[in-house]
Amino acid sequence: MNLSIVLPVLNEAPRLQATLQALVALRQRGCEVIVVDGGSSDGTLNVAQPFADRVIVAARGRASQQNAGAQVAHHEALLFLHADTQLPADADRLILDALSKGADWGRFDVCFGDPGGEVGRLPAMLNVIAFMMNWRSRVTGIATGDQCLFFTRAAFERTGGFPMQPLMEDIELSRRLKKVSPPACLRDRVTTSPRRWLRHGVWRTILLMWWLRLAYWLGVSPVRLARWYGYK
């Protein structure tokens, strides 16, 4: 078994090169890197070409783009990576080891950092937020895209892939997969950018995320939630 890494991107040219360069060693060990563009207008495709095994275009939206990447992937293990997130150096070994021991799917712990060099000193509160995200995920068995979800192809296809909705697609897929098996919750950390938290304010973002999650559990449409979140 080897690993295909799928990156959904949209106008990520300023930070994408650093993300892809961090994957060079994994590619040398046989991992496949697939970049799926959702209609960028800033040269993202040109940045991606030298550092990826495949660069394709799909309908805009993380669910659509990630499913398109999975369809063209060659390997039997799938990892979905955001453009502002950096994996641990031995991520391939960690994932394949977890899957070889019987896990159908899983995720990493997350921490906030500066993988792309675009932010400076971070508020200490972000450490608390990361701790709570990891703890909640471990207790509930629900994972988010920031934690870099990974799957066997069989488990991913058995649950239909990412549901075609504009928000909470990672939460919904986790809910479906929980019925198959619990996730492998790796304590090794991925480093993700806090850019949204800093742009909109830490406490404001906390309240917004709590509200969106509660509304989703209460049955509010993902389309409406996406508008509240700021997607256009």
C-alpha positions as a printed Julia matrix, in Angstrom:
232×3 Matrix{Float64}:
   0.0    0.0     0.0
   1.16   3.52   -0.75
  -0.32   6.97   -0.34
  -2.04   9.47   -2.62
  -2.2   13.03   -1.26
  -5.02  15.21   -2.59
  -4.85  19.02   -2.21
  -7.98  21.04   -3.08
  -6.92  24.6    -3.89
  -8.47  27.92   -4.88
  -6.3   31.02   -5.34
  -3.5   29.69   -3.14
  -0.53  30.79   -5.26
   1.27  32.76   -2.48
   1.54  29.78   -0.1
   1.13  26.7    -2.31
   4.77  26.35   -3.31
   5.9   26.04    0.32
   3.2   23.42    0.97
   4.19  21.36   -2.06
   7.92  21.67   -1.44
   7.34  20.15    1.99
   6.0   17.05    0.19
   9.09  16.44   -1.97
  10.53  13.82    0.39
   7.22  11.96    0.49
   7.08  11.91   -3.31
  10.6   10.51   -3.36
   9.35   7.68   -1.16
   6.58   6.86   -3.63
   3.68   9.05   -2.51
   1.53  10.61   -5.21
   0.58  14.3    -5.0
  -2.58  15.45   -6.77
  -3.57  19.13   -6.86
  -7.23  19.83   -7.66
  -7.96  23.43   -8.62
 -11.4   24.92   -8.23
 -11.01  27.74  -10.77
  -8.13  29.88   -9.51
  -7.37  33.21  -11.13
  -4.0   33.93   -9.47
  -1.6   31.51  -11.15
  -2.13  28.63   -8.72
  -2.02  26.1   -11.56
   1.39  27.33  -12.71
   2.76  27.12   -9.18
   1.46  23.57   -8.74
   2.72  22.01  -11.99
   6.41  21.45  -11.07
   5.64  19.96   -7.65
   2.7   17.62   -8.29
   2.23  14.31  -10.08
  -1.14  15.45  -11.4
  -2.88  18.82  -11.57
  -6.56  18.73  -12.48
  -9.51  21.14  -12.45
 -12.87  20.37  -10.85
 -16.03  22.23   -9.89
 -15.37  24.66   -7.07
 -15.94  23.33   -3.56
 -13.83  21.17   -1.27
 -16.16  18.18   -1.52
 -16.21  18.27   -5.32
 -12.47  18.86   -5.62
 -11.48  16.2    -3.11
 -13.75  13.59   -4.68
 -12.3   14.42   -8.12
  -8.78  13.94   -6.77
  -9.7   10.61   -5.19
 -11.12   9.4    -8.51
  -7.81   9.85  -10.33
  -5.56   8.69   -7.47
  -3.55   5.54   -8.09
  -2.87   4.35   -4.55
  -5.03   2.53   -2.03
  -4.49   5.02    0.81
  -5.88   8.54    0.48
  -4.92  11.67    2.41
  -6.65  15.05    2.01
  -4.42  18.03    2.76
  -5.34  21.72    2.88
  -3.03  24.18    1.12
  -2.24  26.03    4.36
  -1.32  22.91    6.33
   1.99  21.07    6.7
   2.34  17.38    7.51
   4.88  15.83    9.88
   7.96  14.63    8.01
   7.04  10.95    8.38
   3.32  11.34    7.68
   3.33   8.59    5.07
   4.8    6.04    7.49
   2.38   7.06   10.25
  -0.67   6.76    8.0
   0.31   3.49    6.37
   1.2    2.0     9.73
  -2.22   2.93   11.15
  -4.05   1.51    8.12
  -1.96  -1.66    8.06
  -2.98  -2.29   11.68
  -6.63  -2.38   10.7
  -7.84   1.22   10.78
 -10.2    2.22    7.97
  -9.66   5.94    8.44
  -8.14   8.49   10.75
  -6.73  11.93   11.32
  -3.82  13.78   12.96
  -3.79  16.07   15.94
  -3.53  19.7    14.86
  -1.6   22.72   16.06
  -1.52  26.29   14.82
   1.72  27.58   13.36
   3.31  29.42   10.5
   3.83  26.85    7.73
   3.71  29.43    4.95
   5.49  32.31    6.63
   2.44  34.58    6.38
   1.79  35.26   10.08
   3.91  36.38   13.0
   3.55  35.86   16.74
   0.42  33.89   17.6
  -2.02  34.43   20.49
  -1.57  31.87   23.27
  -5.31  31.17   23.08
  -4.71  29.3    19.83
  -2.88  26.59   21.79
  -5.99  26.12   23.92
  -8.18  25.96   20.83
  -5.97  23.32   19.22
  -6.01  21.25   22.43
  -9.8   21.4    22.57
 -10.15  20.5    18.88
  -7.98  17.42   19.35
  -9.67  16.39   22.61
 -13.17  16.81   21.2
 -12.27  14.81   18.11
 -10.81  11.99   20.18
 -13.91  11.84   22.41
 -16.55  12.13   19.67
 -14.84  10.31   16.81
 -15.58  13.3    14.55
 -12.7   14.84   12.59
 -12.31  17.98   10.5
 -10.38  18.73    7.35
  -7.81  20.77    9.27
  -6.73  17.51   10.92
  -5.86  15.94    7.54
  -8.28  13.08    7.09
  -6.95   9.83    5.65
  -8.73   6.67    4.5
  -8.33   3.35    2.82
  -9.83   3.65   -0.63
 -12.3    0.89    0.25
 -13.65   2.8     3.28
 -13.8    6.08    1.37
 -15.76   4.54   -1.49
 -17.99   2.47    0.79
 -19.32   5.65    2.4
 -19.68   7.51   -0.91
 -16.79   9.94   -0.48
 -17.32  13.52    0.61
 -20.99  14.52    0.48
 -21.62  17.23   -2.09
 -22.39  20.07    0.29
 -20.65  23.46    0.6
 -19.8   23.2     4.32
 -19.43  20.5     7.0
 -18.6   17.88    4.38
 -15.8   16.62    6.63
 -18.12  16.41    9.64
 -20.75  14.52    7.66
 -18.25  12.04    6.25
 -16.89  11.45    9.76
 -20.4   10.7    10.99
 -20.84   8.1     8.26
 -17.46   6.52    8.85
 -18.03   6.28   12.6
 -20.74   3.75   11.79
 -18.1    1.63   10.02
 -15.28   1.93   12.55
 -13.71   4.43   14.96
 -10.96   6.69   13.57
  -7.26   6.27   14.21
  -6.54   9.47   16.15
  -2.82  10.04   15.63
  -1.15  12.22   18.25
   1.46  13.4    15.77
   0.59  16.95   14.74
  -0.04  18.71   11.49
   0.63  22.45   11.49
  -2.11  24.63   10.05
  -2.26  28.36    9.45
  -4.41  30.45   11.83
  -5.06  33.02    9.11
  -8.85  32.89    9.38
  -8.75  33.07   13.17
  -6.46  36.11   13.05
  -8.36  37.84   10.25
 -11.75  37.61   11.95
 -10.68  37.55   15.6
 -10.12  34.51   17.8
 -13.2   34.84   20.03
 -15.48  35.83   17.18
 -14.34  32.78   15.21
 -14.83  30.48   18.2
 -18.41  31.68   18.62
 -19.09  31.4    14.9
 -17.78  27.82   14.73
 -19.79  26.76   17.78
 -22.91  28.31   16.31
 -22.41  26.71   12.9
 -21.81  23.29   14.4
 -24.86  23.55   16.65
 -27.0   24.72   13.74
 -25.78  21.8    11.64
 -26.69  19.27   14.33
 -30.12  20.93   14.52
 -30.63  20.37   10.8
 -29.9   23.76    9.24
 -29.04  23.44    5.55
 -25.29  23.39    4.72
 -26.05  25.92    1.97
 -27.34  28.4     4.55
 -24.44  27.62    6.88
 -21.99  28.33    4.07
 -23.5   31.8     3.61
 -23.18  32.48    7.34
 -19.58  31.28    7.2
 -18.79  33.72    4.4
 -18.63  31.48    1.34
 -19.92  33.09   -1.83
